[in-house]
Amino acid sequence: MKYILLSIGLFFLFQINYSQRLSQGTVISVITCDEGDEIYSLFGHSALRVKDVRNHIDFVYNWGMFEFGSDELDFQYRFAKGKLKYYMAEELFENFMYTYQLEERTVREQILNLTYKQKIQLWNAIQENYKPENRYYRYDFFFDNCSTRIGELLKNALGESLNSSELPEANRYTYRQLIDKQVHTSQPWSDFGIDLALGKKIDKITTSEEMQFLPKYLEQFLALSKIQTTTGEQNLVAREKVLLVGKSRVSSTYDGWAPSTITWGVFFLVLVIHLINKRVLSLSLDVMMLLLFGILGGVVLFLWLGTDHEPTKSNFNLLWANPIHLVTIVLLLFKKKLLNKYALFMAFYSFAIILFWIALPQEFNEAVRPLILIQVLIYYYLYSSTKALSLDSE
């Protein structure tokens, strides 16, 4: 029994020393990981490393962890609803790096130029954040993620000794455009899905601080920043190291069919079928396209009203991807006499979206334009084909 009590005492003694003391030779650095192949890794990752050889500490603090849940269905539900909680994890440096070796992702390290007092301040802030009651948070890709958490932690811990610098691309790009730059050429279908799901909130021009939601801009910000030390102002980053060389994803070009190629192709297909006046074929195609637009509208509406994701709200894609297209199918199949004026209104409505495209407060993906033109074409065809029925009813 006494050995058990001794072991417990030594454990807590170690924990107290561990949580409060670092040696003078401690190195604190920011780790930046390049993009991966999975959708959750498309924009890279940031983490903090604390290495103290004397105290046998070499840990990485990572704000990008989440609990999978009881099963995959539970995970997908919580993710879709915006209720998936992320948390800060502490892991051995070797374990952290192993994942990136498997995924062949480049990892870089920026060793921070800190005084011993500043290291202690940052270490205390890390330990405070790692407490069970503080480590969980509601993840937001743009406003509260693994990168923004580190930026805030550094600014709060270092205070006035940190002299921030403006990023060269600050106040030039919106959140959406920054994402487009990252994935437009390498993963255009992911880019299309992101543009469809996210609303006008991300069409705001980003400041230098706001750009740091992407790890590569946090890395750039740190490289440009200065810090006040006992010997005067110096670079915040003492030196940089490449820990692992992987393969580049951003520079790669997608070799498949891009979304805009597909949507323009579908537009011309719909146009040709209506021109040759194949009624059964054109009607089937119209129903299929309207069903697609209605389902997409249901998804957009759900992400807006049915989830806690802030960036998916106020989504102007609802102008063209709207469940109301499902009403058109019902009228087409069961109430054709009511369809004529409704179809004329919808044709003008869809054309107005194209006409006032530039004035909209939200930027649409380039693949959307032909989809709206398809709607104009379908509704004009439905108006023309039901004109006689409308006259008969009068």
Tab-separated table of C-alpha atoms in Angstrom, residues 9-393:
chain	number	residue	atom	x	y	z
A	9	GLY	CA	2.666	11.178	-4.622
A	10	LEU	CA	5.551	11.122	-7.079
A	11	PHE	CA	3.112	11.288	-9.982
A	12	PHE	CA	1.422	14.415	-8.636
A	13	LEU	CA	4.760	15.955	-7.721
A	14	PHE	CA	5.925	15.420	-11.277
A	15	GLN	CA	2.686	16.892	-12.611
A	16	ILE	CA	3.098	20.021	-10.481
A	17	ASN	CA	6.704	20.506	-11.576
A	18	TYR	CA	5.820	19.675	-15.155
A	19	SER	CA	2.985	22.155	-15.321
A	20	GLN	CA	4.893	25.023	-13.701
A	21	ARG	CA	8.550	24.752	-14.706
A	22	LEU	CA	10.523	24.787	-17.908
A	23	SER	CA	14.293	24.939	-18.232
A	24	GLN	CA	16.108	27.888	-19.767
A	25	GLY	CA	16.869	25.826	-22.857
A	26	THR	CA	13.223	25.198	-23.748
A	27	VAL	CA	12.337	25.739	-27.400
A	28	ILE	CA	8.789	26.725	-28.417
A	29	SER	CA	7.885	26.621	-32.080
A	30	VAL	CA	4.955	26.778	-34.464
A	31	ILE	CA	4.542	23.828	-36.809
A	32	THR	CA	2.852	24.274	-40.185
A	33	CYS	CA	1.720	21.256	-42.186
A	34	ASP	CA	0.927	21.502	-45.882
A	35	GLU	CA	-2.246	20.328	-47.558
A	36	GLY	CA	-3.433	16.736	-47.657
A	37	ASP	CA	-5.712	14.769	-49.975
A	38	GLU	CA	-8.776	14.490	-47.713
A	39	ILE	CA	-11.317	17.306	-47.562
A	40	TYR	CA	-10.559	18.011	-43.875
A	41	SER	CA	-6.865	18.466	-44.727
A	42	LEU	CA	-7.180	20.540	-47.914
A	43	PHE	CA	-5.990	23.724	-46.227
A	44	GLY	CA	-3.149	22.468	-44.055
A	45	HIS	CA	-2.728	22.457	-40.296
A	46	SER	CA	-1.015	24.390	-37.496
A	47	ALA	CA	0.227	23.228	-34.092
A	48	LEU	CA	2.517	24.342	-31.259
A	49	ARG	CA	5.600	22.394	-30.202
A	50	VAL	CA	7.267	22.659	-26.800
A	51	LYS	CA	10.658	20.961	-26.481
A	52	ASP	CA	12.594	20.883	-23.225
A	53	VAL	CA	15.419	18.333	-23.380
A	54	ARG	CA	16.333	18.734	-19.736
A	55	ASN	CA	12.820	17.845	-18.535
A	56	HIS	CA	12.256	15.222	-21.255
A	57	ILE	CA	9.436	17.226	-22.834
A	58	ASP	CA	8.758	17.172	-26.558
A	59	PHE	CA	5.040	17.665	-27.030
A	60	VAL	CA	2.870	19.023	-29.799
A	61	TYR	CA	-0.300	20.919	-28.876
A	62	ASN	CA	-2.922	20.479	-31.519
A	63	TRP	CA	-6.329	22.217	-31.709
A	64	GLY	CA	-7.527	20.139	-34.658
A	65	MET	CA	-8.789	17.050	-32.832
A	66	PHE	CA	-12.392	15.883	-32.627
A	67	GLU	CA	-14.245	12.955	-31.112
A	68	PHE	CA	-15.551	10.498	-33.677
A	69	GLY	CA	-18.568	9.555	-31.570
A	70	SER	CA	-20.444	6.319	-31.026
A	71	ASP	CA	-20.644	5.456	-34.729
A	72	GLU	CA	-20.154	6.971	-38.183
A	73	LEU	CA	-23.806	8.030	-38.479
A	74	ASP	CA	-23.583	9.923	-35.191
A	75	PHE	CA	-20.369	11.611	-36.366
A	76	GLN	CA	-21.891	12.674	-39.711
A	77	TYR	CA	-25.013	14.004	-38.008
A	78	ARG	CA	-23.069	16.119	-35.503
A	79	PHE	CA	-20.734	17.388	-38.235
A	80	ALA	CA	-23.615	18.341	-40.548
A	81	LYS	CA	-25.484	20.101	-37.742
A	82	GLY	CA	-22.392	22.051	-36.655
A	83	LYS	CA	-22.410	20.427	-33.230
A	84	LEU	CA	-19.122	18.548	-33.555
A	85	LYS	CA	-16.831	19.764	-30.770
A	86	TYR	CA	-13.109	19.998	-31.387
A	87	TYR	CA	-10.523	19.898	-28.669
A	88	MET	CA	-6.907	20.636	-27.915
A	89	ALA	CA	-4.711	17.537	-27.655
A	90	GLU	CA	-1.248	16.936	-26.271
A	91	GLU	CA	0.776	14.305	-28.115
A	92	LEU	CA	4.375	13.226	-28.466
A	93	PHE	CA	6.204	14.922	-31.299
A	94	GLU	CA	7.126	11.563	-32.853
A	95	ASN	CA	3.501	10.455	-32.896
A	96	PHE	CA	2.397	13.739	-34.438
A	97	MET	CA	4.971	13.475	-37.227
A	98	TYR	CA	4.176	9.851	-37.999
A	99	THR	CA	0.778	10.765	-39.469
A	100	TYR	CA	2.317	13.276	-41.859
A	101	GLN	CA	4.983	10.816	-42.931
A	102	LEU	CA	2.240	8.386	-43.940
A	103	GLU	CA	0.327	11.111	-45.790
A	104	GLU	CA	3.491	12.514	-47.456
A	105	ARG	CA	2.768	16.066	-46.342
A	106	THR	CA	5.467	18.694	-45.918
A	107	VAL	CA	5.973	19.911	-42.339
A	108	ARG	CA	7.854	23.094	-41.411
A	109	GLU	CA	8.849	24.504	-38.040
A	110	GLN	CA	9.295	28.134	-36.944
A	111	ILE	CA	11.338	28.370	-33.747
A	112	LEU	CA	10.175	31.414	-31.793
A	113	ASN	CA	12.659	33.964	-30.503
A	114	LEU	CA	11.389	34.248	-26.918
A	115	THR	CA	12.894	35.228	-23.610
A	116	TYR	CA	12.625	32.756	-20.762
A	117	LYS	CA	9.871	34.874	-19.188
A	118	GLN	CA	7.913	34.864	-22.460
A	119	LYS	CA	8.299	31.103	-22.752
A	120	ILE	CA	6.881	30.687	-19.266
A	121	GLN	CA	3.967	33.015	-20.124
A	122	LEU	CA	3.197	31.020	-23.247
A	123	TRP	CA	3.622	27.696	-21.450
A	124	ASN	CA	1.214	28.785	-18.710
A	125	ALA	CA	-1.295	29.858	-21.353
A	126	ILE	CA	-0.986	26.463	-23.047
A	127	GLN	CA	-1.499	24.643	-19.750
A	128	GLU	CA	-4.532	26.787	-18.940
A	129	ASN	CA	-6.033	26.023	-22.334
A	130	TYR	CA	-5.323	22.310	-21.846
A	131	LYS	CA	-7.444	22.051	-18.707
A	132	PRO	CA	-10.451	19.744	-19.257
A	133	GLU	CA	-12.902	22.606	-18.829
A	134	ASN	CA	-11.077	24.747	-21.442
A	135	ARG	CA	-9.807	22.358	-24.100
A	136	TYR	CA	-13.133	21.797	-25.928
A	137	TYR	CA	-14.482	24.417	-28.310
A	138	ARG	CA	-17.024	24.917	-31.082
A	139	TYR	CA	-14.981	24.702	-34.275
A	140	ASP	CA	-15.500	27.238	-37.046
A	141	PHE	CA	-13.383	26.862	-40.172
A	142	PHE	CA	-13.032	30.617	-40.757
A	143	PHE	CA	-13.219	32.173	-37.321
A	144	ASP	CA	-12.117	29.608	-34.735
A	145	ASN	CA	-9.838	26.780	-35.865
A	146	CYS	CA	-6.418	25.229	-35.248
A	147	SER	CA	-4.667	28.211	-36.803
A	148	THR	CA	-6.659	31.093	-35.292
A	149	ARG	CA	-6.371	29.478	-31.837
A	150	ILE	CA	-2.580	29.554	-32.010
A	151	GLY	CA	-2.544	33.139	-33.282
A	152	GLU	CA	-4.773	34.286	-30.424
A	153	LEU	CA	-2.756	32.344	-27.863
A	154	LEU	CA	0.497	33.956	-29.001
A	155	LYS	CA	-0.969	37.463	-29.065
A	156	ASN	CA	-2.532	37.126	-25.618
A	157	ALA	CA	0.546	35.550	-24.021
A	158	LEU	CA	3.110	37.913	-25.546
A	159	GLY	CA	0.982	41.054	-25.263
A	160	GLU	CA	2.621	44.361	-26.161
A	161	SER	CA	6.006	42.738	-26.726
A	162	LEU	CA	4.655	41.337	-30.008
A	163	ASN	CA	4.831	43.808	-32.905
A	164	SER	CA	2.548	42.497	-35.629
A	165	SER	CA	3.204	43.067	-39.313
A	166	GLU	CA	0.697	43.425	-42.130
A	167	LEU	CA	0.521	40.584	-44.612
A	168	PRO	CA	1.253	41.670	-48.202
A	169	GLU	CA	-2.096	40.340	-49.457
A	170	ALA	CA	-4.180	41.843	-46.652
A	171	ASN	CA	-7.373	43.739	-47.594
A	172	ARG	CA	-7.312	42.348	-51.136
A	173	TYR	CA	-9.140	39.030	-51.030
A	174	THR	CA	-12.339	37.684	-49.519
A	175	TYR	CA	-12.466	34.474	-47.496
A	176	ARG	CA	-13.960	32.748	-50.529
A	177	GLN	CA	-11.225	33.968	-52.859
A	178	LEU	CA	-8.525	32.774	-50.462
A	179	ILE	CA	-10.098	29.318	-50.516
A	180	ASP	CA	-10.380	29.427	-54.317
A	181	LYS	CA	-6.676	30.175	-54.574
A	182	GLN	CA	-5.997	27.070	-52.535
A	183	VAL	CA	-8.183	24.483	-54.288
A	184	HIS	CA	-9.565	25.885	-57.556
A	185	THR	CA	-7.031	24.245	-59.865
A	186	SER	CA	-6.198	21.160	-57.808
A	187	GLN	CA	-9.688	20.176	-56.578
A	188	PRO	CA	-12.347	22.103	-58.553
A	189	TRP	CA	-15.203	19.843	-57.409
A	190	SER	CA	-14.379	20.542	-53.768
A	191	ASP	CA	-14.237	24.228	-54.668
A	192	PHE	CA	-17.693	23.964	-56.280
A	193	GLY	CA	-19.141	22.234	-53.214
A	194	ILE	CA	-17.648	24.844	-50.875
A	195	ASP	CA	-19.026	27.711	-52.973
A	196	LEU	CA	-22.456	26.063	-53.009
A	197	ALA	CA	-22.600	25.433	-49.258
A	198	LEU	CA	-21.239	28.748	-47.948
A	199	GLY	CA	-23.112	32.033	-47.856
A	200	LYS	CA	-22.313	35.704	-48.246
A	201	LYS	CA	-20.555	35.955	-44.865
A	202	ILE	CA	-17.345	34.685	-46.471
A	203	ASP	CA	-17.466	37.298	-49.252
A	204	LYS	CA	-15.989	39.850	-46.880
A	205	ILE	CA	-12.562	41.321	-47.628
A	206	THR	CA	-10.104	39.880	-45.107
A	207	THR	CA	-7.698	41.830	-42.940
A	208	SER	CA	-4.212	40.616	-42.109
A	209	GLU	CA	-5.472	39.032	-38.894
A	210	GLU	CA	-8.491	37.406	-40.539
A	211	MET	CA	-6.347	35.797	-43.232
A	212	GLN	CA	-4.662	33.724	-40.546
A	213	PHE	CA	-7.522	31.223	-40.545
A	214	LEU	CA	-5.358	29.485	-43.158
A	215	PRO	CA	-2.174	27.973	-41.648
A	216	LYS	CA	0.069	29.242	-44.430
A	217	TYR	CA	-0.897	32.855	-43.630
A	218	LEU	CA	-0.285	32.359	-39.911
A	219	GLU	CA	3.155	31.038	-40.873
A	220	GLN	CA	3.732	34.093	-43.070
A	221	PHE	CA	2.503	36.445	-40.338
A	222	LEU	CA	4.934	34.984	-37.804
A	223	ALA	CA	7.829	35.260	-40.260
A	224	LEU	CA	7.125	38.987	-40.719
A	225	SER	CA	6.464	39.860	-37.068
A	226	LYS	CA	8.882	41.317	-34.514
A	227	ILE	CA	9.176	40.883	-30.761
A	228	GLN	CA	10.599	43.086	-28.043
A	229	THR	CA	13.402	41.355	-26.120
A	230	THR	CA	15.904	42.487	-23.490
A	231	THR	CA	18.306	43.397	-26.301
A	232	GLY	CA	15.735	45.308	-28.353
A	233	GLU	CA	13.364	44.469	-31.184
A	234	GLN	CA	14.148	41.248	-33.040
A	235	ASN	CA	12.452	38.858	-35.434
A	236	LEU	CA	9.778	36.747	-33.765
A	237	VAL	CA	11.012	33.701	-35.672
A	238	ALA	CA	14.600	32.891	-34.712
A	239	ARG	CA	15.000	30.239	-37.423
A	240	GLU	CA	12.985	27.976	-39.677
A	241	LYS	CA	13.380	24.275	-40.349
A	242	VAL	CA	11.842	21.826	-42.778
A	243	LEU	CA	11.015	18.758	-40.706
A	244	LEU	CA	9.531	16.679	-43.503
A	245	VAL	CA	9.404	17.033	-47.293
A	246	GLY	CA	6.214	15.702	-48.865
A	247	LYS	CA	4.467	16.067	-52.190
A	248	SER	CA	2.772	19.290	-53.269
A	249	ARG	CA	-0.999	19.335	-53.761
A	250	VAL	CA	-1.729	22.994	-54.500
A	251	SER	CA	0.509	23.173	-57.561
A	252	SER	CA	-1.057	20.029	-59.041
A	253	THR	CA	-3.683	20.449	-61.753
A	254	TYR	CA	-6.917	18.472	-61.833
A	255	ASP	CA	-6.906	16.238	-64.908
A	256	GLY	CA	-10.609	15.339	-64.917
A	257	TRP	CA	-13.699	17.173	-66.109
A	258	ALA	CA	-14.140	20.455	-64.238
A	259	PRO	CA	-17.607	21.450	-62.920
A	260	SER	CA	-17.978	24.291	-65.445
A	261	THR	CA	-17.186	21.908	-68.320
A	262	ILE	CA	-19.897	19.521	-67.131
A	263	THR	CA	-22.527	22.216	-66.533
A	264	TRP	CA	-21.943	23.882	-69.910
A	265	GLY	CA	-22.115	20.462	-71.527
A	266	VAL	CA	-25.455	19.758	-69.832
A	267	PHE	CA	-26.759	23.161	-70.922
A	268	PHE	CA	-26.033	22.470	-74.595
A	269	LEU	CA	-27.514	18.987	-74.251
A	270	VAL	CA	-30.756	20.429	-72.864
A	271	LEU	CA	-30.767	23.077	-75.607
A	272	VAL	CA	-30.304	20.568	-78.425
A	273	ILE	CA	-32.968	18.178	-77.117
A	274	HIS	CA	-35.493	21.014	-76.872
A	275	LEU	CA	-34.599	22.295	-80.348
A	276	ILE	CA	-35.195	18.909	-81.954
A	277	ASN	CA	-38.498	18.826	-80.025
A	278	LYS	CA	-38.316	15.298	-78.631
A	279	ARG	CA	-41.178	15.762	-76.160
A	280	VAL	CA	-40.796	12.630	-74.068
A	281	LEU	CA	-37.032	12.963	-73.864
A	282	SER	CA	-37.108	16.698	-73.145
A	283	LEU	CA	-39.827	16.257	-70.505
A	284	SER	CA	-37.817	13.524	-68.772
A	285	LEU	CA	-34.693	15.663	-68.838
A	286	ASP	CA	-36.593	18.685	-67.495
A	287	VAL	CA	-37.994	16.690	-64.580
A	288	MET	CA	-34.545	15.297	-63.778
A	289	MET	CA	-32.913	18.744	-63.805
A	290	LEU	CA	-35.694	20.340	-61.726
A	291	LEU	CA	-35.423	17.482	-59.247
A	292	LEU	CA	-31.667	18.126	-58.985
A	293	PHE	CA	-32.200	21.875	-58.442
A	294	GLY	CA	-34.859	21.169	-55.806
A	295	ILE	CA	-32.664	18.710	-53.895
A	296	LEU	CA	-29.706	21.123	-53.975
A	297	GLY	CA	-32.049	23.815	-52.686
A	298	GLY	CA	-33.107	21.553	-49.826
A	299	VAL	CA	-29.457	21.041	-48.878
A	300	VAL	CA	-28.719	24.797	-49.018
A	301	LEU	CA	-31.818	25.554	-46.939
A	302	PHE	CA	-30.902	22.899	-44.371
A	303	LEU	CA	-27.369	24.256	-44.007
A	304	TRP	CA	-28.804	27.755	-43.555
A	305	LEU	CA	-31.662	27.082	-41.128
A	306	GLY	CA	-30.981	23.647	-39.697
A	307	THR	CA	-27.360	23.868	-38.552
A	308	ASP	CA	-25.148	25.927	-36.256
A	309	HIS	CA	-22.609	26.640	-39.016
A	310	GLU	CA	-22.390	30.439	-39.289
A	311	PRO	CA	-20.712	30.532	-42.749
A	312	THR	CA	-23.590	28.539	-44.322
A	313	LYS	CA	-26.213	31.144	-43.418
A	314	SER	CA	-27.476	33.944	-45.723
A	315	ASN	CA	-26.652	31.805	-48.770
A	316	PHE	CA	-27.760	33.476	-52.015
A	317	ASN	CA	-27.345	30.203	-53.901
A	318	LEU	CA	-30.907	29.695	-52.710
A	319	LEU	CA	-31.922	32.047	-55.530
A	320	TRP	CA	-31.335	29.287	-58.079
A	321	ALA	CA	-30.962	26.100	-55.974
A	322	ASN	CA	-34.394	26.188	-54.384
A	323	PRO	CA	-36.945	23.572	-53.267
A	324	ILE	CA	-39.585	25.530	-55.215
A	325	HIS	CA	-38.415	23.678	-58.340
A	326	LEU	CA	-40.011	20.580	-56.824
A	327	VAL	CA	-43.352	22.420	-56.993
A	328	THR	CA	-42.801	22.770	-60.732
A	329	ILE	CA	-42.571	18.981	-61.068
A	330	VAL	CA	-45.882	18.568	-59.205
A	331	LEU	CA	-47.586	21.110	-61.474
A	332	LEU	CA	-46.047	19.532	-64.549
A	333	LEU	CA	-47.307	16.064	-63.671
A	334	PHE	CA	-50.696	16.855	-62.107
A	335	LYS	CA	-51.727	20.503	-62.699
A	336	LYS	CA	-50.559	21.468	-66.175
A	337	LYS	CA	-53.226	24.145	-66.558
A	338	LEU	CA	-51.706	26.092	-63.679
A	339	LEU	CA	-48.195	25.814	-65.091
A	340	ASN	CA	-48.260	28.412	-67.891
A	341	LYS	CA	-48.092	31.730	-66.041
A	342	TYR	CA	-46.017	30.177	-63.272
A	343	ALA	CA	-43.455	28.964	-65.839
A	344	LEU	CA	-43.335	32.413	-67.486
A	345	PHE	CA	-42.668	34.043	-64.119
A	346	MET	CA	-39.936	31.526	-63.306
A	347	ALA	CA	-38.298	32.057	-66.711
A	348	PHE	CA	-38.089	35.826	-66.101
A	349	TYR	CA	-37.013	35.238	-62.499
A	350	SER	CA	-34.135	32.945	-63.540
A	351	PHE	CA	-33.076	35.351	-66.279
A	352	ALA	CA	-33.033	38.201	-63.744
A	353	ILE	CA	-30.487	36.290	-61.648
A	354	ILE	CA	-28.185	36.208	-64.679
A	355	LEU	CA	-28.903	39.871	-65.467
A	356	PHE	CA	-28.069	41.085	-61.959
A	357	TRP	CA	-25.284	38.538	-61.345
A	358	ILE	CA	-22.626	41.180	-60.684
A	359	ALA	CA	-24.825	43.115	-58.241
A	360	LEU	CA	-25.398	40.137	-55.951
A	361	PRO	CA	-23.658	40.385	-52.538
A	362	GLN	CA	-22.321	36.850	-52.898
A	363	GLU	CA	-19.896	35.404	-55.414
A	364	PHE	CA	-21.161	32.304	-57.234
A	365	ASN	CA	-19.011	29.536	-58.617
A	366	GLU	CA	-18.364	29.856	-62.354
A	367	ALA	CA	-20.143	26.531	-62.944
A	368	VAL	CA	-23.450	27.987	-61.687
A	369	ARG	CA	-24.133	30.308	-64.651
A	370	PRO	CA	-24.973	27.517	-67.144
A	371	LEU	CA	-27.185	25.879	-64.484
A	372	ILE	CA	-29.271	29.056	-64.233
A	373	LEU	CA	-29.422	29.262	-68.042
A	374	ILE	CA	-30.775	25.707	-68.021
A	375	GLN	CA	-33.552	26.907	-65.724
A	376	VAL	CA	-34.377	29.775	-68.102
A	377	LEU	CA	-34.500	27.307	-70.982
A	378	ILE	CA	-36.660	24.751	-69.132
A	379	TYR	CA	-39.182	27.292	-67.879
A	380	TYR	CA	-39.472	29.016	-71.251
A	381	TYR	CA	-40.079	25.635	-72.870
A	382	LEU	CA	-42.725	24.777	-70.254
A	383	TYR	CA	-44.403	28.152	-70.839
A	384	SER	CA	-44.470	27.611	-74.598
A	385	SER	CA	-45.710	24.031	-74.383
A	386	THR	CA	-48.542	24.882	-71.956
A	387	LYS	CA	-49.693	28.066	-73.686
A	388	ALA	CA	-52.498	26.273	-75.492
A	389	LEU	CA	-53.729	24.711	-72.226
A	390	SER	CA	-53.795	28.157	-70.621
A	391	LEU	CA	-55.910	29.581	-73.471
A	392	ASP	CA	-58.343	26.654	-73.258
A	393	SER	CA	-58.829	27.218	-69.535
